[in-house]
């Protein structure tokens, strides 16, 4: 796996002399880390975001691939669409708020500015449709935001040589198909097309002790890329569903404008891998009121540990410190009345980065999620849902040559709302 970071100048000036050699590996590693955090495919944990604006959000994502309450099943495991009785449509919107505050060490090399609350609010939408083709075949379609986030620390903070402003948007679409092979086995899958855009600013340390700090801007870095996903849904006994879901590796090739000191505007191109992952989920209906849900997940982040960067004709190897991550989650649903379902869930993710490799552009550690929610059947055709999720992103210690410290506040708060149509005007029709 090779990353390309190519600089050129119209006026023939050597761009590399405006970036100190000791910072060149770090610039690429930061670009990779920031993008990996916020572009991360929202379908999993680790560095991937976990919030989809679907019914499963009330369980912190636990059991999501094995439970098919509505059309959002196509997003979590396409095979689970086969469990739906008819056509369905489900949409949702989540509002994300955060408290991300850095606590620099008194001896941090670039000062002790804290940066204030660095997290900006973000909206995460999704919409999912399932079409019943026949008794055994379903088509599905999903549109969702993989990410919508920003870091915006105040000027002059201790980590300004790694990030001063960041904004990212990532959207995905995915057509899918599911086939019920037997009464106990369903298979499904399809392609996933994702668009990502990143805008990122940081400062460059002065070349001389009395020189000024200078700004580096990465503008409108974007790309469309495709990957594939496939799933199985097993129903070995009544009231038990088991999901096995696989997503292949995707490699974004971000390209866009840059602005360096001395008026240079070189082109930038870099390959950013997003690893494969496997997720196993289960859903068990204990009795008429209580259901238990669980999830285990593995993500192959160690594939991104070794990178190479070519900068102004020079190739530099970089070790990112990325390592594989594991996720485990458990949740419960309890039906308090015929038309009211209460949800809760807890999810734990291991850290994708060693402490010695973390930067302020990637302020996460091991993660703990806790969620509560409800589903209310307004009538036989329409269900309204809402959820609240708390995410603790860990201390996220930073030990680099330009900044030292940790995050004494590092948490997210997500409010979600969903609306699921289980009956549509063409329900019972347009099938074979």
Short mmCIF file of C-alpha atoms in Angstrom, two decimals:
data_model
loop_
_atom_site.label_atom_id
_atom_site.label_comp_id
_atom_site.label_asym_id
_atom_site.label_seq_id
_atom_site.Cartn_x
_atom_site.Cartn_y
_atom_site.Cartn_z
CA UNK A 1 0.00 0.00 0.00
CA UNK A 2 1.51 3.27 -1.12
CA UNK A 3 0.37 6.79 -0.37
CA UNK A 4 1.10 9.61 -2.79
CA UNK A 5 1.55 13.19 -1.63
CA UNK A 6 2.81 15.12 -4.64
CA UNK A 7 3.78 18.79 -4.68
CA UNK A 8 4.58 20.99 -7.66
CA UNK A 9 4.94 24.71 -8.22
CA UNK A 10 4.30 26.79 -11.31
CA UNK A 11 7.15 29.17 -10.55
CA UNK A 12 9.73 26.44 -10.08
CA UNK A 13 10.23 27.05 -6.35
CA UNK A 14 11.03 23.90 -4.39
CA UNK A 15 7.93 23.48 -2.20
CA UNK A 16 9.64 21.03 0.16
CA UNK A 17 11.84 23.70 1.66
CA UNK A 18 8.76 25.41 3.11
CA UNK A 19 7.86 22.28 5.08
CA UNK A 20 10.53 21.26 7.61
CA UNK A 21 11.70 17.70 6.92
CA UNK A 22 10.83 16.58 10.47
CA UNK A 23 7.19 17.56 9.82
CA UNK A 24 6.73 15.89 6.43
CA UNK A 25 5.91 12.37 7.75
CA UNK A 26 3.66 13.93 10.37
CA UNK A 27 1.70 15.95 7.81
CA UNK A 28 0.72 12.82 5.94
CA UNK A 29 0.02 10.81 9.09
CA UNK A 30 -2.23 13.60 10.34
CA UNK A 31 -4.09 13.73 7.05
CA UNK A 32 -4.65 9.99 7.21
CA UNK A 33 -5.69 10.05 10.85
CA UNK A 34 -8.17 12.90 10.54
CA UNK A 35 -9.76 11.39 7.47
CA UNK A 36 -9.90 7.92 9.00
CA UNK A 37 -11.70 9.23 12.06
CA UNK A 38 -14.39 11.31 10.38
CA UNK A 39 -14.74 9.60 6.99
CA UNK A 40 -14.95 6.25 8.68
CA UNK A 41 -17.71 4.03 7.31
CA UNK A 42 -20.52 4.53 9.75
CA UNK A 43 -21.39 0.91 9.83
CA UNK A 44 -18.89 -0.12 12.50
CA UNK A 45 -16.92 0.98 15.52
CA UNK A 46 -13.18 1.39 16.20
CA UNK A 47 -12.41 4.49 14.12
CA UNK A 48 -15.63 4.06 12.19
CA UNK A 49 -18.58 6.08 13.39
CA UNK A 50 -21.38 4.08 14.97
CA UNK A 51 -24.43 6.34 14.63
CA UNK A 52 -26.71 5.71 11.64
CA UNK A 53 -29.95 7.51 12.49
CA UNK A 54 -31.80 4.18 12.42
CA UNK A 55 -33.87 2.16 14.88
CA UNK A 56 -30.73 0.35 16.13
CA UNK A 57 -29.37 3.59 17.60
CA UNK A 58 -31.53 3.04 20.70
CA UNK A 59 -29.48 -0.13 21.38
CA UNK A 60 -26.07 1.55 20.75
CA UNK A 61 -25.91 -0.63 17.63
CA UNK A 62 -26.05 -3.94 19.51
CA UNK A 63 -27.66 -6.72 17.49
CA UNK A 64 -28.32 -4.43 14.54
CA UNK A 65 -27.54 -6.95 11.79
CA UNK A 66 -29.81 -9.65 13.21
CA UNK A 67 -32.89 -7.52 13.98
CA UNK A 68 -35.16 -6.34 11.17
CA UNK A 69 -37.73 -3.96 12.70
CA UNK A 70 -38.10 -1.88 9.51
CA UNK A 71 -36.44 -0.96 6.21
CA UNK A 72 -33.23 0.17 7.97
CA UNK A 73 -32.30 -3.54 7.99
CA UNK A 74 -30.81 -3.07 4.51
CA UNK A 75 -28.15 -0.74 5.93
CA UNK A 76 -26.97 -3.02 8.75
CA UNK A 77 -27.14 -6.37 6.94
CA UNK A 78 -28.76 -6.67 3.49
CA UNK A 79 -29.72 -10.30 4.17
CA UNK A 80 -32.01 -9.17 7.00
CA UNK A 81 -34.35 -7.57 4.44
CA UNK A 82 -35.69 -11.06 3.76
CA UNK A 83 -37.29 -11.02 7.22
CA UNK A 84 -39.57 -8.08 6.29
CA UNK A 85 -43.14 -8.91 5.26
CA UNK A 86 -43.63 -6.21 2.60
CA UNK A 87 -42.30 -2.97 1.12
CA UNK A 88 -40.99 -0.51 3.71
CA UNK A 89 -39.47 2.94 4.07
CA UNK A 90 -37.47 4.23 7.06
CA UNK A 91 -35.76 7.58 7.58
CA UNK A 92 -33.93 9.28 10.40
CA UNK A 93 -31.91 12.28 11.50
CA UNK A 94 -29.44 12.61 14.36
CA UNK A 95 -27.93 15.73 15.88
CA UNK A 96 -24.41 15.30 17.25
CA UNK A 97 -22.95 17.56 19.93
CA UNK A 98 -19.60 17.19 21.64
CA UNK A 99 -17.31 18.35 24.39
CA UNK A 100 -13.73 17.89 23.23
CA UNK A 101 -11.31 19.87 25.40
CA UNK A 102 -7.54 19.44 25.42
CA UNK A 103 -5.45 19.67 28.60
CA UNK A 104 -1.82 20.40 27.57
CA UNK A 105 1.11 19.49 29.75
CA UNK A 106 2.86 22.49 31.39
CA UNK A 107 5.95 21.53 29.36
CA UNK A 108 4.15 21.07 26.02
CA UNK A 109 6.61 22.32 23.31
CA UNK A 110 4.10 24.59 21.55
CA UNK A 111 2.57 26.31 24.56
CA UNK A 112 -0.31 25.58 26.89
CA UNK A 113 -3.31 26.98 25.00
CA UNK A 114 -6.28 24.65 25.56
CA UNK A 115 -8.24 25.45 22.40
CA UNK A 116 -11.69 25.56 24.02
CA UNK A 117 -14.42 23.15 22.99
CA UNK A 118 -13.18 21.84 19.63
CA UNK A 119 -16.31 19.95 18.59
CA UNK A 120 -18.84 21.58 16.27
CA UNK A 121 -22.42 20.25 15.97
CA UNK A 122 -23.24 17.94 13.08
CA UNK A 123 -26.30 16.36 11.46
CA UNK A 124 -26.36 12.70 10.36
CA UNK A 125 -29.30 11.73 8.08
CA UNK A 126 -30.32 8.37 6.61
CA UNK A 127 -33.09 6.97 4.44
CA UNK A 128 -33.69 3.30 3.58
CA UNK A 129 -36.16 1.55 1.29
CA UNK A 130 -36.99 -2.16 0.88
CA UNK A 131 -39.04 -3.51 -2.02
CA UNK A 132 -40.62 -6.96 -1.88
CA UNK A 133 -40.02 -8.52 -5.31
CA UNK A 134 -41.40 -11.95 -4.39
CA UNK A 135 -41.85 -14.13 -1.34
CA UNK A 136 -38.11 -14.88 -1.35
CA UNK A 137 -36.49 -11.80 -2.96
CA UNK A 138 -36.10 -8.23 -1.72
CA UNK A 139 -34.43 -5.19 -3.27
CA UNK A 140 -33.14 -2.41 -1.04
CA UNK A 141 -31.61 1.04 -1.24
CA UNK A 142 -29.87 3.15 1.42
CA UNK A 143 -28.68 6.74 1.47
CA UNK A 144 -26.91 7.92 4.61
CA UNK A 145 -24.27 10.25 6.01
CA UNK A 146 -21.17 8.35 6.97
CA UNK A 147 -19.88 11.45 8.72
CA UNK A 148 -20.58 15.10 9.28
CA UNK A 149 -18.19 16.56 11.77
CA UNK A 150 -15.73 19.32 12.49
CA UNK A 151 -12.89 20.27 14.81
CA UNK A 152 -12.58 24.00 15.42
CA UNK A 153 -10.14 24.84 18.24
CA UNK A 154 -9.41 28.45 19.10
CA UNK A 155 -6.36 30.20 17.63
CA UNK A 156 -3.02 29.83 19.33
CA UNK A 157 -3.76 26.52 21.04
CA UNK A 158 -1.06 23.96 21.84
CA UNK A 159 -1.98 21.63 18.96
CA UNK A 160 -2.12 24.26 16.20
CA UNK A 161 0.74 22.61 14.30
CA UNK A 162 -1.52 19.58 13.83
CA UNK A 163 -4.95 21.14 13.32
CA UNK A 164 -6.52 24.61 13.46
CA UNK A 165 -9.74 23.88 11.58
CA UNK A 166 -11.30 20.78 10.06
CA UNK A 167 -14.59 20.13 8.27
CA UNK A 168 -15.62 16.89 6.65
CA UNK A 169 -18.68 15.51 4.87
CA UNK A 170 -19.15 11.91 3.74
CA UNK A 171 -22.27 10.51 2.03
CA UNK A 172 -23.00 6.98 0.80
CA UNK A 173 -25.54 5.18 -1.36
CA UNK A 174 -26.00 1.42 -1.50
CA UNK A 175 -28.36 -0.70 -3.64
CA UNK A 176 -28.82 -4.22 -2.24
CA UNK A 177 -30.56 -7.53 -2.83
CA UNK A 178 -31.62 -10.26 -0.39
CA UNK A 179 -32.68 -13.83 -1.16
CA UNK A 180 -34.32 -16.23 1.28
CA UNK A 181 -32.57 -19.48 0.32
CA UNK A 182 -34.31 -21.69 2.87
CA UNK A 183 -36.66 -21.13 5.80
CA UNK A 184 -33.62 -20.63 8.05
CA UNK A 185 -31.01 -19.03 5.72
CA UNK A 186 -31.04 -15.71 3.86
CA UNK A 187 -28.19 -14.09 1.91
CA UNK A 188 -27.78 -10.51 0.75
CA UNK A 189 -25.32 -7.93 -0.49
CA UNK A 190 -24.51 -5.19 -2.92
CA UNK A 191 -22.11 -2.37 -3.81
CA UNK A 192 -21.47 0.73 -1.70
CA UNK A 193 -20.59 4.06 -3.35
CA UNK A 194 -19.20 6.77 -1.05
CA UNK A 195 -18.32 10.42 -1.56
CA UNK A 196 -15.98 12.22 0.84
CA UNK A 197 -14.78 15.80 1.10
CA UNK A 198 -12.21 17.18 3.54
CA UNK A 199 -11.12 20.78 4.31
CA UNK A 200 -8.28 21.05 6.81
CA UNK A 201 -6.06 23.88 8.10
CA UNK A 202 -2.97 23.74 10.31
CA UNK A 203 0.04 25.86 11.16
CA UNK A 204 3.69 25.23 10.24
CA UNK A 205 6.40 25.99 12.80
CA UNK A 206 8.79 28.85 11.89
CA UNK A 207 11.98 27.98 10.04
CA UNK A 208 13.95 30.18 12.44
CA UNK A 209 13.35 30.93 16.13
CA UNK A 210 12.19 34.47 15.36
CA UNK A 211 10.31 33.63 12.20
CA UNK A 212 6.52 33.69 11.88
CA UNK A 213 4.24 30.69 11.99
CA UNK A 214 2.66 30.00 8.62
CA UNK A 215 -0.60 28.48 7.51
CA UNK A 216 -1.12 25.32 5.46
CA UNK A 217 -4.58 24.77 3.97
CA UNK A 218 -5.92 21.62 2.34
CA UNK A 219 -9.05 22.62 0.43
CA UNK A 220 -11.76 20.54 -1.19
CA UNK A 221 -9.98 17.19 -1.07
CA UNK A 222 -12.61 14.78 -2.37
CA UNK A 223 -13.26 11.46 -4.08
CA UNK A 224 -15.89 8.89 -5.02
CA UNK A 225 -15.01 5.26 -4.26
CA UNK A 226 -16.81 1.92 -4.28
CA UNK A 227 -16.64 -1.23 -2.20
CA UNK A 228 -18.76 -4.32 -1.66
CA UNK A 229 -20.65 -5.82 1.25
CA UNK A 230 -22.36 -9.15 1.88
CA UNK A 231 -24.30 -10.72 4.75
CA UNK A 232 -25.96 -13.87 6.01
CA UNK A 233 -29.01 -14.15 8.26
CA UNK A 234 -29.43 -17.46 10.10
CA UNK A 235 -32.63 -18.38 11.94
CA UNK A 236 -31.81 -21.84 13.37
CA UNK A 237 -34.67 -21.90 15.87
CA UNK A 238 -37.77 -19.84 16.48
CA UNK A 239 -37.10 -16.43 18.09
CA UNK A 240 -33.33 -16.54 17.39
CA UNK A 241 -31.59 -14.68 14.55
CA UNK A 242 -27.83 -14.63 13.89
CA UNK A 243 -26.17 -12.20 11.47
CA UNK A 244 -22.75 -12.50 9.81
CA UNK A 245 -21.81 -9.34 7.90
CA UNK A 246 -18.65 -8.56 5.88
CA UNK A 247 -17.53 -5.27 4.34
CA UNK A 248 -14.57 -5.18 1.94
CA UNK A 249 -11.71 -2.67 2.09
CA UNK A 250 -12.20 0.73 0.44
CA UNK A 251 -9.37 3.06 -0.57
CA UNK A 252 -10.19 6.73 -1.00
CA UNK A 253 -7.94 8.72 -3.33
CA UNK A 254 -8.40 12.27 -2.08
CA UNK A 255 -7.31 15.00 -4.46
CA UNK A 256 -7.67 18.74 -4.24
CA UNK A 257 -6.08 22.12 -3.70
CA UNK A 258 -3.45 23.07 -1.15
CA UNK A 259 -2.09 26.41 -0.08
CA UNK A 260 1.41 26.60 1.35
CA UNK A 261 3.54 29.54 2.52
CA UNK A 262 5.16 31.83 -0.08
CA UNK A 263 2.04 31.66 -2.27
CA UNK A 264 2.54 28.07 -3.42
CA UNK A 265 -0.62 26.21 -4.47
CA UNK A 266 0.51 22.65 -5.22
CA UNK A 267 -1.75 19.76 -6.14
CA UNK A 268 -2.24 17.09 -3.50
CA UNK A 269 -3.14 13.44 -3.92
CA UNK A 270 -3.14 10.72 -1.31
CA UNK A 271 -4.50 7.18 -1.05
CA UNK A 272 -6.31 6.45 2.21
CA UNK A 273 -7.30 2.83 2.97
CA UNK A 274 -10.40 1.95 4.95
CA UNK A 275 -10.05 -1.64 6.15
CA UNK A 276 -12.26 -4.67 5.83
CA UNK A 277 -14.34 -5.71 8.82
CA UNK A 278 -16.53 -8.57 10.00
CA UNK A 279 -19.47 -8.17 12.36
CA UNK A 280 -21.48 -10.93 14.05
CA UNK A 281 -24.78 -10.04 15.72
CA UNK A 282 -27.59 -11.94 17.45
CA UNK A 283 -31.21 -11.21 18.36
CA UNK A 284 -33.17 -13.46 20.77
CA UNK A 285 -36.82 -12.95 21.68
CA UNK A 286 -36.91 -14.21 25.26
CA UNK A 287 -40.68 -13.84 25.65
CA UNK A 288 -43.48 -11.62 24.39
CA UNK A 289 -42.00 -8.56 26.11
CA UNK A 290 -38.21 -8.99 26.36
CA UNK A 291 -35.55 -9.36 23.64
CA UNK A 292 -31.76 -9.55 24.08
CA UNK A 293 -29.33 -8.28 21.40
CA UNK A 294 -25.55 -8.66 21.03
CA UNK A 295 -22.72 -7.77 18.61
CA UNK A 296 -19.04 -8.63 18.13
CA UNK A 297 -16.91 -6.86 15.53
CA UNK A 298 -13.33 -7.00 14.18
CA UNK A 299 -11.74 -4.28 12.01
CA UNK A 300 -8.45 -4.72 10.16
CA UNK A 301 -6.91 -1.32 11.00
CA UNK A 302 -3.37 -2.76 11.16
CA UNK A 303 -3.41 -2.74 7.35
CA UNK A 304 -2.90 1.03 7.62
CA UNK A 305 0.12 0.85 9.95
CA UNK A 306 2.81 1.19 7.26
CA UNK A 307 2.53 4.00 4.72
CA UNK A 308 4.81 5.74 2.27
CA UNK A 309 4.68 9.38 1.17
CA UNK A 310 6.23 10.99 -1.88
CA UNK A 311 6.69 14.71 -1.30
CA UNK A 312 8.46 16.88 -3.85
CA UNK A 313 10.30 13.92 -5.30
CA UNK A 314 11.24 12.52 -1.90
CA UNK A 315 9.74 9.28 -0.60
CA UNK A 316 9.40 8.92 3.15
CA UNK A 317 8.12 5.89 5.06
CA UNK A 318 5.78 6.45 7.99
CA UNK A 319 4.51 4.19 10.73
CA UNK A 320 1.07 5.32 11.86
CA UNK A 321 0.65 3.07 14.90
CA UNK A 322 -2.75 1.79 13.73
CA UNK A 323 -3.79 -1.58 15.13
CA UNK A 324 -6.78 -3.90 14.76
CA UNK A 325 -9.84 -3.03 16.82
CA UNK A 326 -12.53 -5.12 18.47
CA UNK A 327 -16.06 -4.22 19.47
CA UNK A 328 -18.53 -5.90 21.81
CA UNK A 329 -22.05 -4.71 22.54
CA UNK A 330 -25.16 -5.86 24.36
CA UNK A 331 -28.67 -4.45 24.34
CA UNK A 332 -32.25 -5.13 25.35
CA UNK A 333 -35.75 -4.31 24.09
CA UNK A 334 -38.75 -4.35 26.43
CA UNK A 335 -42.34 -3.97 25.24
CA UNK A 336 -44.18 -2.12 27.99
CA UNK A 337 -47.40 -1.96 25.96
CA UNK A 338 -48.62 -3.19 22.60
CA UNK A 339 -47.58 0.04 20.90
CA UNK A 340 -44.54 1.04 23.05
CA UNK A 341 -41.08 -0.54 22.90
CA UNK A 342 -38.23 0.62 25.17
CA UNK A 343 -34.59 0.17 24.11
CA UNK A 344 -31.17 0.33 25.72
CA UNK A 345 -27.65 -0.78 24.86
CA UNK A 346 -23.96 -0.63 25.76
CA UNK A 347 -21.04 -0.85 23.32
CA UNK A 348 -17.26 -0.98 23.91
CA UNK A 349 -14.55 -0.41 21.26
CA UNK A 350 -10.82 -0.96 21.71
CA UNK A 351 -8.40 1.78 20.63
CA UNK A 352 -7.15 1.84 17.04
CA UNK A 353 -4.06 3.84 18.03
CA UNK A 354 -1.24 3.40 20.48
CA UNK A 355 -0.70 6.39 22.77
CA UNK A 356 2.72 7.12 21.26
CA UNK A 357 1.13 7.45 17.79
CA UNK A 358 -1.87 9.65 18.57
CA UNK A 359 -2.12 13.29 17.46
CA UNK A 360 -4.53 16.09 18.32
CA UNK A 361 -6.12 15.62 14.89
CA UNK A 362 -7.42 12.23 16.06
CA UNK A 363 -8.63 12.74 19.65
CA UNK A 364 -10.05 9.28 20.34
CA UNK A 365 -9.05 6.34 22.46
CA UNK A 366 -11.06 3.32 23.48
CA UNK A 367 -14.76 4.16 23.27
CA UNK A 368 -17.78 3.41 25.46
CA UNK A 369 -21.31 4.03 24.19
CA UNK A 370 -24.52 3.96 26.21
CA UNK A 371 -27.90 4.46 24.58
CA UNK A 372 -31.59 4.57 25.47
CA UNK A 373 -34.55 4.93 23.15
CA UNK A 374 -38.12 4.06 22.34
CA UNK A 375 -40.32 3.01 19.43
CA UNK A 376 -43.99 4.04 19.38
CA UNK A 377 -46.46 2.59 16.88
CA UNK A 378 -48.64 5.52 15.85
CA UNK A 379 -50.80 3.07 13.89
CA UNK A 380 -50.38 -0.24 12.08
CA UNK A 381 -48.36 1.40 9.33
CA UNK A 382 -46.22 4.06 11.01
CA UNK A 383 -43.67 3.90 13.86
CA UNK A 384 -41.97 6.89 15.49
CA UNK A 385 -38.69 6.41 17.33
CA UNK A 386 -36.24 8.51 19.35
CA UNK A 387 -32.93 7.83 21.08
CA UNK A 388 -30.15 9.38 23.12
CA UNK A 389 -26.55 8.15 22.94
CA UNK A 390 -23.62 9.10 25.15
CA UNK A 391 -20.13 8.37 23.83
CA UNK A 392 -16.97 8.55 25.92
CA UNK A 393 -13.95 8.78 23.58
CA UNK A 394 -11.32 8.14 26.27
CA UNK A 395 -8.42 10.22 27.56
CA UNK A 396 -6.65 10.19 24.16
CA UNK A 397 -3.13 10.94 25.43
CA UNK A 398 -0.93 12.83 22.94
CA UNK A 399 2.86 12.52 23.16
CA UNK A 400 4.42 14.11 20.08
CA UNK A 401 7.40 16.40 19.47
CA UNK A 402 5.13 19.46 19.05
CA UNK A 403 2.39 18.92 21.65
CA UNK A 404 1.94 16.89 24.84
CA UNK A 405 -1.24 16.44 26.87
CA UNK A 406 -4.56 14.63 26.98
CA UNK A 407 -8.30 15.27 26.70
CA UNK A 408 -9.85 15.83 30.11
CA UNK A 409 -13.25 16.16 28.37
CA UNK A 410 -13.78 13.93 25.36
CA UNK A 411 -17.39 12.98 24.82
CA UNK A 412 -20.26 13.09 22.33
CA UNK A 413 -24.02 13.42 22.79
CA UNK A 414 -26.31 12.24 19.99
CA UNK A 415 -30.06 12.82 19.75
CA UNK A 416 -31.78 10.71 17.11
CA UNK A 417 -35.27 10.52 15.62
CA UNK A 418 -36.65 7.91 13.20
CA UNK A 419 -39.83 7.40 11.23
CA UNK A 420 -40.63 3.98 9.72
CA UNK A 421 -43.42 3.24 7.23
CA UNK A 422 -44.23 -0.47 7.40
CA UNK A 423 -47.07 -0.12 4.91
CA UNK A 424 -46.96 1.95 1.72
CA UNK A 425 -49.64 2.78 -0.87
CA UNK A 426 -48.27 0.03 -3.12
CA UNK A 427 -47.92 -2.58 -0.32
CA UNK A 428 -49.16 -5.97 -1.46
CA UNK A 429 -48.64 -4.89 -5.07
CA UNK A 430 -45.73 -4.69 -7.56
CA UNK A 431 -44.57 -8.21 -6.69
CA UNK A 432 -44.26 -11.40 -8.70
#
